[in-house]
PDB file of C-alpha atoms in Angstrom:
ATOM      1  CA  UNK A   1      91.859  39.083 113.293  1.00  0.00           C
ATOM      2  CA  UNK A   2      95.048  38.342 115.186  1.00  0.00           C
ATOM      3  CA  UNK A   3      97.290  35.590 113.851  1.00  0.00           C
ATOM      4  CA  UNK A   4      99.979  33.863 115.872  1.00  0.00           C
ATOM      5  CA  UNK A   5     102.604  31.218 115.278  1.00  0.00           C
ATOM      6  CA  UNK A   6     102.697  30.329 118.966  1.00  0.00           C
ATOM      7  CA  UNK A   7     101.464  26.747 118.650  1.00  0.00           C
ATOM      8  CA  UNK A   8     103.724  24.766 120.965  1.00  0.00           C
ATOM      9  CA  UNK A   9     101.756  23.186 123.791  1.00  0.00           C
ATOM     10  CA  UNK A  10      98.558  23.392 121.724  1.00  0.00           C
ATOM     11  CA  UNK A  11      99.095  20.263 119.629  1.00  0.00           C
ATOM     12  CA  UNK A  12      96.013  18.484 121.013  1.00  0.00           C
ATOM     13  CA  UNK A  13      93.821  21.538 120.463  1.00  0.00           C
ATOM     14  CA  UNK A  14      95.104  21.961 116.900  1.00  0.00           C
ATOM     15  CA  UNK A  15      94.627  18.271 116.048  1.00  0.00           C
ATOM     16  CA  UNK A  16      91.088  18.454 117.453  1.00  0.00           C
ATOM     17  CA  UNK A  17      90.288  21.502 115.286  1.00  0.00           C
ATOM     18  CA  UNK A  18      91.375  19.588 112.178  1.00  0.00           C
ATOM     19  CA  UNK A  19      89.453  16.486 113.257  1.00  0.00           C
ATOM     20  CA  UNK A  20      86.274  18.431 113.963  1.00  0.00           C
ATOM     21  CA  UNK A  21      86.480  20.541 110.796  1.00  0.00           C
ATOM     22  CA  UNK A  22      87.068  17.615 108.450  1.00  0.00           C
ATOM     23  CA  UNK A  23      84.508  15.422 110.234  1.00  0.00           C
ATOM     24  CA  UNK A  24      81.881  18.109 109.584  1.00  0.00           C
ATOM     25  CA  UNK A  25      82.726  18.380 105.876  1.00  0.00           C
ATOM     26  CA  UNK A  26      84.049  14.924 104.909  1.00  0.00           C
ATOM     27  CA  UNK A  27      82.907  12.468 107.589  1.00  0.00           C
ATOM     28  CA  UNK A  28      84.351  10.878 110.722  1.00  0.00           C
ATOM     29  CA  UNK A  29      86.971   8.733 108.972  1.00  0.00           C
ATOM     30  CA  UNK A  30      88.447  11.674 107.053  1.00  0.00           C
ATOM     31  CA  UNK A  31      88.258  13.856 110.158  1.00  0.00           C
ATOM     32  CA  UNK A  32      90.230  11.320 112.182  1.00  0.00           C
ATOM     33  CA  UNK A  33      92.827  10.985 109.403  1.00  0.00           C
ATOM     34  CA  UNK A  34      93.377  14.737 109.045  1.00  0.00           C
ATOM     35  CA  UNK A  35      93.519  15.172 112.820  1.00  0.00           C
ATOM     36  CA  UNK A  36      96.266  12.508 112.950  1.00  0.00           C
ATOM     37  CA  UNK A  37      98.056  14.152 110.021  1.00  0.00           C
ATOM     38  CA  UNK A  38      98.104  17.525 111.790  1.00  0.00           C
ATOM     39  CA  UNK A  39      99.393  15.923 114.996  1.00  0.00           C
ATOM     40  CA  UNK A  40     102.073  13.986 113.073  1.00  0.00           C
ATOM     41  CA  UNK A  41     103.189  17.067 111.128  1.00  0.00           C
ATOM     42  CA  UNK A  42     103.576  19.048 114.352  1.00  0.00           C
ATOM     43  CA  UNK A  43     105.430  16.201 116.090  1.00  0.00           C
ATOM     44  CA  UNK A  44     107.776  15.046 113.335  1.00  0.00           C
ATOM     45  CA  UNK A  45     108.512  17.956 110.997  1.00  0.00           C
ATOM     46  CA  UNK A  46     111.804  19.729 111.753  1.00  0.00           C
ATOM     47  CA  UNK A  47     111.234  23.288 112.975  1.00  0.00           C
ATOM     48  CA  UNK A  48     113.091  24.749 109.972  1.00  0.00           C
ATOM     49  CA  UNK A  49     110.610  23.014 107.661  1.00  0.00           C
ATOM     50  CA  UNK A  50     107.338  23.895 109.444  1.00  0.00           C
ATOM     51  CA  UNK A  51     105.281  27.090 109.605  1.00  0.00           C
ATOM     52  CA  UNK A  52     102.087  27.147 111.681  1.00  0.00           C
ATOM     53  CA  UNK A  53      99.601  30.021 111.721  1.00  0.00           C
ATOM     54  CA  UNK A  54      96.530  30.082 113.909  1.00  0.00           C
ATOM     55  CA  UNK A  55      93.836  32.491 114.977  1.00  0.00           C
ATOM     56  CA  UNK A  56      91.314  32.618 117.783  1.00  0.00           C
ATOM     57  CA  UNK A  57      87.854  34.091 118.187  1.00  0.00           C
ATOM     58  CA  UNK A  58      86.694  34.746 121.731  1.00  0.00           C
ATOM     59  CA  UNK A  59      89.628  32.820 123.179  1.00  0.00           C
ATOM     60  CA  UNK A  60      88.787  29.693 121.158  1.00  0.00           C
ATOM     61  CA  UNK A  61      90.959  28.312 118.342  1.00  0.00           C
ATOM     62  CA  UNK A  62      89.088  29.271 115.162  1.00  0.00           C
ATOM     63  CA  UNK A  63      91.522  28.431 112.367  1.00  0.00           C
ATOM     64  CA  UNK A  64      94.904  26.890 111.679  1.00  0.00           C
ATOM     65  CA  UNK A  65      97.054  26.387 108.609  1.00  0.00           C
ATOM     66  CA  UNK A  66     100.256  24.401 108.234  1.00  0.00           C
ATOM     67  CA  UNK A  67     103.013  24.953 105.697  1.00  0.00           C
ATOM     68  CA  UNK A  68     105.785  22.377 105.338  1.00  0.00           C
ATOM     69  CA  UNK A  69     108.860  22.558 103.167  1.00  0.00           C
ATOM     70  CA  UNK A  70     108.615  20.839  99.790  1.00  0.00           C
ATOM     71  CA  UNK A  71     112.145  20.019  98.653  1.00  0.00           C
ATOM     72  CA  UNK A  72     113.216  19.958  95.005  1.00  0.00           C
ATOM     73  CA  UNK A  73     116.845  18.754  95.162  1.00  0.00           C
ATOM     74  CA  UNK A  74     117.480  19.830  91.547  1.00  0.00           C
ATOM     75  CA  UNK A  75     116.034  23.335  92.123  1.00  0.00           C
ATOM     76  CA  UNK A  76     117.405  25.927  94.529  1.00  0.00           C
ATOM     77  CA  UNK A  77     114.121  27.709  95.215  1.00  0.00           C
ATOM     78  CA  UNK A  78     112.500  27.695  98.645  1.00  0.00           C
ATOM     79  CA  UNK A  79     109.097  25.971  98.304  1.00  0.00           C
ATOM     80  CA  UNK A  80     106.402  25.383 100.939  1.00  0.00           C
ATOM     81  CA  UNK A  81     103.303  23.201 100.775  1.00  0.00           C
ATOM     82  CA  UNK A  82     100.109  24.532 102.361  1.00  0.00           C
ATOM     83  CA  UNK A  83      98.342  21.535 103.894  1.00  0.00           C
ATOM     84  CA  UNK A  84      96.171  21.068 105.825  1.00  0.00           C
ATOM     85  CA  UNK A  85      93.898  24.082 106.385  1.00  0.00           C
ATOM     86  CA  UNK A  86      91.066  24.185 108.932  1.00  0.00           C
ATOM     87  CA  UNK A  87      88.514  26.748 110.039  1.00  0.00           C
ATOM     88  CA  UNK A  88      86.084  25.708 112.768  1.00  0.00           C
ATOM     89  CA  UNK A  89      82.743  24.801 111.142  1.00  0.00           C
ATOM     90  CA  UNK A  90      80.857  27.488 113.067  1.00  0.00           C
ATOM     91  CA  UNK A  91      83.360  30.133 111.856  1.00  0.00           C
ATOM     92  CA  UNK A  92      83.281  29.260 108.150  1.00  0.00           C
ATOM     93  CA  UNK A  93      81.890  31.561 105.476  1.00  0.00           C
ATOM     94  CA  UNK A  94      83.350  34.747 106.958  1.00  0.00           C
ATOM     95  CA  UNK A  95      86.644  34.898 105.063  1.00  0.00           C
ATOM     96  CA  UNK A  96      88.674  33.754 108.060  1.00  0.00           C
ATOM     97  CA  UNK A  97      90.462  31.015 106.104  1.00  0.00           C
ATOM     98  CA  UNK A  98      91.329  33.370 103.260  1.00  0.00           C
ATOM     99  CA  UNK A  99      92.740  35.975 105.658  1.00  0.00           C
ATOM    100  CA  UNK A 100      94.723  33.324 107.522  1.00  0.00           C
ATOM    101  CA  UNK A 101      96.199  31.958 104.280  1.00  0.00           C
ATOM    102  CA  UNK A 102      97.000  35.483 103.026  1.00  0.00           C
ATOM    103  CA  UNK A 103      98.826  36.150 106.305  1.00  0.00           C
ATOM    104  CA  UNK A 104     100.795  32.903 105.980  1.00  0.00           C
ATOM    105  CA  UNK A 105     101.759  33.651 102.384  1.00  0.00           C
ATOM    106  CA  UNK A 106     102.956  37.150 103.376  1.00  0.00           C
ATOM    107  CA  UNK A 107     105.058  35.662 106.182  1.00  0.00           C
ATOM    108  CA  UNK A 108     106.622  33.138 103.794  1.00  0.00           C
ATOM    109  CA  UNK A 109     107.322  35.890 101.260  1.00  0.00           C
ATOM    110  CA  UNK A 110     108.982  38.035 103.951  1.00  0.00           C
ATOM    111  CA  UNK A 111     111.293  35.190 104.987  1.00  0.00           C
ATOM    112  CA  UNK A 112     112.375  34.646 101.379  1.00  0.00           C
ATOM    113  CA  UNK A 113     110.299  31.642 100.316  1.00  0.00           C
ATOM    114  CA  UNK A 114     109.747  31.726  96.572  1.00  0.00           C
ATOM    115  CA  UNK A 115     106.902  29.306  95.804  1.00  0.00           C
ATOM    116  CA  UNK A 116     103.807  28.068  97.626  1.00  0.00           C
ATOM    117  CA  UNK A 117     102.001  24.901  96.544  1.00  0.00           C
ATOM    118  CA  UNK A 118      98.758  23.336  97.724  1.00  0.00           C
ATOM    119  CA  UNK A 119      96.431  20.488  96.803  1.00  0.00           C
ATOM    120  CA  UNK A 120      92.744  21.227  97.067  1.00  0.00           C
ATOM    121  CA  UNK A 121      89.721  23.047  95.676  1.00  0.00           C
ATOM    122  CA  UNK A 122      90.870  25.312  92.808  1.00  0.00           C
ATOM    123  CA  UNK A 123      87.885  27.658  93.251  1.00  0.00           C
ATOM    124  CA  UNK A 124      88.691  28.309  96.916  1.00  0.00           C
ATOM    125  CA  UNK A 125      92.461  28.609  96.589  1.00  0.00           C
ATOM    126  CA  UNK A 126      92.201  30.925  93.557  1.00  0.00           C
ATOM    127  CA  UNK A 127      90.867  33.533  96.019  1.00  0.00           C
ATOM    128  CA  UNK A 128      94.312  33.649  97.630  1.00  0.00           C
ATOM    129  CA  UNK A 129      96.401  33.594  94.458  1.00  0.00           C
ATOM    130  CA  UNK A 130      96.863  29.899  93.695  1.00  0.00           C
ATOM    131  CA  UNK A 131      96.451  28.657  90.123  1.00  0.00           C
ATOM    132  CA  UNK A 132      96.396  25.168  88.631  1.00  0.00           C
ATOM    133  CA  UNK A 133      99.752  23.736  87.577  1.00  0.00           C
ATOM    134  CA  UNK A 134     100.602  20.537  85.778  1.00  0.00           C
ATOM    135  CA  UNK A 135     102.618  17.758  87.362  1.00  0.00           C
ATOM    136  CA  UNK A 136     105.217  18.429  84.651  1.00  0.00           C
ATOM    137  CA  UNK A 137     105.522  22.056  85.786  1.00  0.00           C
ATOM    138  CA  UNK A 138     105.541  21.311  89.540  1.00  0.00           C
ATOM    139  CA  UNK A 139     106.379  17.694  90.331  1.00  0.00           C
ATOM    140  CA  UNK A 140     104.333  16.392  93.297  1.00  0.00           C
ATOM    141  CA  UNK A 141     105.948  14.078  95.860  1.00  0.00           C
ATOM    142  CA  UNK A 142     103.338  11.359  95.192  1.00  0.00           C
ATOM    143  CA  UNK A 143     101.041  10.549  92.237  1.00  0.00           C
ATOM    144  CA  UNK A 144      97.926  12.726  92.412  1.00  0.00           C
ATOM    145  CA  UNK A 145      94.433  11.271  92.579  1.00  0.00           C
ATOM    146  CA  UNK A 146      92.947  14.621  91.476  1.00  0.00           C
ATOM    147  CA  UNK A 147      95.568  16.483  89.431  1.00  0.00           C
ATOM    148  CA  UNK A 148      93.142  19.372  88.849  1.00  0.00           C
ATOM    149  CA  UNK A 149      93.649  20.242  92.528  1.00  0.00           C
ATOM    150  CA  UNK A 150      97.430  20.692  92.218  1.00  0.00           C
ATOM    151  CA  UNK A 151      97.954  24.447  92.619  1.00  0.00           C
ATOM    152  CA  UNK A 152     100.865  26.827  93.061  1.00  0.00           C
ATOM    153  CA  UNK A 153     101.922  30.448  93.077  1.00  0.00           C
ATOM    154  CA  UNK A 154     105.169  32.366  92.864  1.00  0.00           C
ATOM    155  CA  UNK A 155     105.527  34.526  95.965  1.00  0.00           C
ATOM    156  CA  UNK A 156     107.469  37.438  94.475  1.00  0.00           C
ATOM    157  CA  UNK A 157     105.375  38.438  91.456  1.00  0.00           C
ATOM    158  CA  UNK A 158     107.426  36.691  88.793  1.00  0.00           C
ATOM    159  CA  UNK A 159     106.006  33.969  86.578  1.00  0.00           C
ATOM    160  CA  UNK A 160     106.269  30.517  88.082  1.00  0.00           C
ATOM    161  CA  UNK A 161     108.872  28.571  86.174  1.00  0.00           C
ATOM    162  CA  UNK A 162     108.940  24.769  86.295  1.00  0.00           C
ATOM    163  CA  UNK A 163     110.184  23.081  89.465  1.00  0.00           C
ATOM    164  CA  UNK A 164     112.247  20.135  88.326  1.00  0.00           C
ATOM    165  CA  UNK A 165     111.388  16.967  90.202  1.00  0.00           C
ATOM    166  CA  UNK A 166     111.444  14.762  91.936  1.00  0.00           C
ATOM    167  CA  UNK A 167     110.182  16.484  95.071  1.00  0.00           C
ATOM    168  CA  UNK A 168     110.188  15.418  98.694  1.00  0.00           C
ATOM    169  CA  UNK A 169     107.567  16.403 101.279  1.00  0.00           C
ATOM    170  CA  UNK A 170     107.473  16.182 105.067  1.00  0.00           C
ATOM    171  CA  UNK A 171     107.536  12.523 106.182  1.00  0.00           C
ATOM    172  CA  UNK A 172     104.044  12.746 107.722  1.00  0.00           C
ATOM    173  CA  UNK A 173     102.626  13.737 104.305  1.00  0.00           C
ATOM    174  CA  UNK A 174     104.594  11.152 102.340  1.00  0.00           C
ATOM    175  CA  UNK A 175     101.692   8.709 102.127  1.00  0.00           C
ATOM    176  CA  UNK A 176      99.788   8.025  98.883  1.00  0.00           C
ATOM    177  CA  UNK A 177      96.513   8.229 100.846  1.00  0.00           C
ATOM    178  CA  UNK A 178      96.913  12.016 101.105  1.00  0.00           C
ATOM    179  CA  UNK A 179      97.509  12.502  97.411  1.00  0.00           C
TER     180      UNK A 179
END
């Protein structure tokens, strides 16, 4: 599996992957919303605060993950939020998403990021090192509708100490509907 961060000029293709993936699993309304979110994140997030990793199978976009900086003004650590994640429906169940996330986490670690956070299915994200955290330990940028899905990991092997809030996410994600 070859992973690239060469996403510029592929915004429409990436947004369509997210739309199609989430439509298949969550319905058309959710698919449209996540497709818009991906497009907005790519268009409005400063380059220094955005990491994009994608992979292809047979020349077709098969998976894409986005990391955006999560800022804790009272904490000096470099923190990134993994969201959203998409693997084309016909490519799911083969470990592609896990390998793509593992690649992204390695890249973040190599550039000096210290913490990765995500919001999703604890059973899936545990496979790539995420563990549940409380909102007291890692303050989210918005109130959480499903706090059991708030997950994090330290990227350098040390125990994850509390991240003192408040936190600030990318503007495109700063909408209670996503939380």
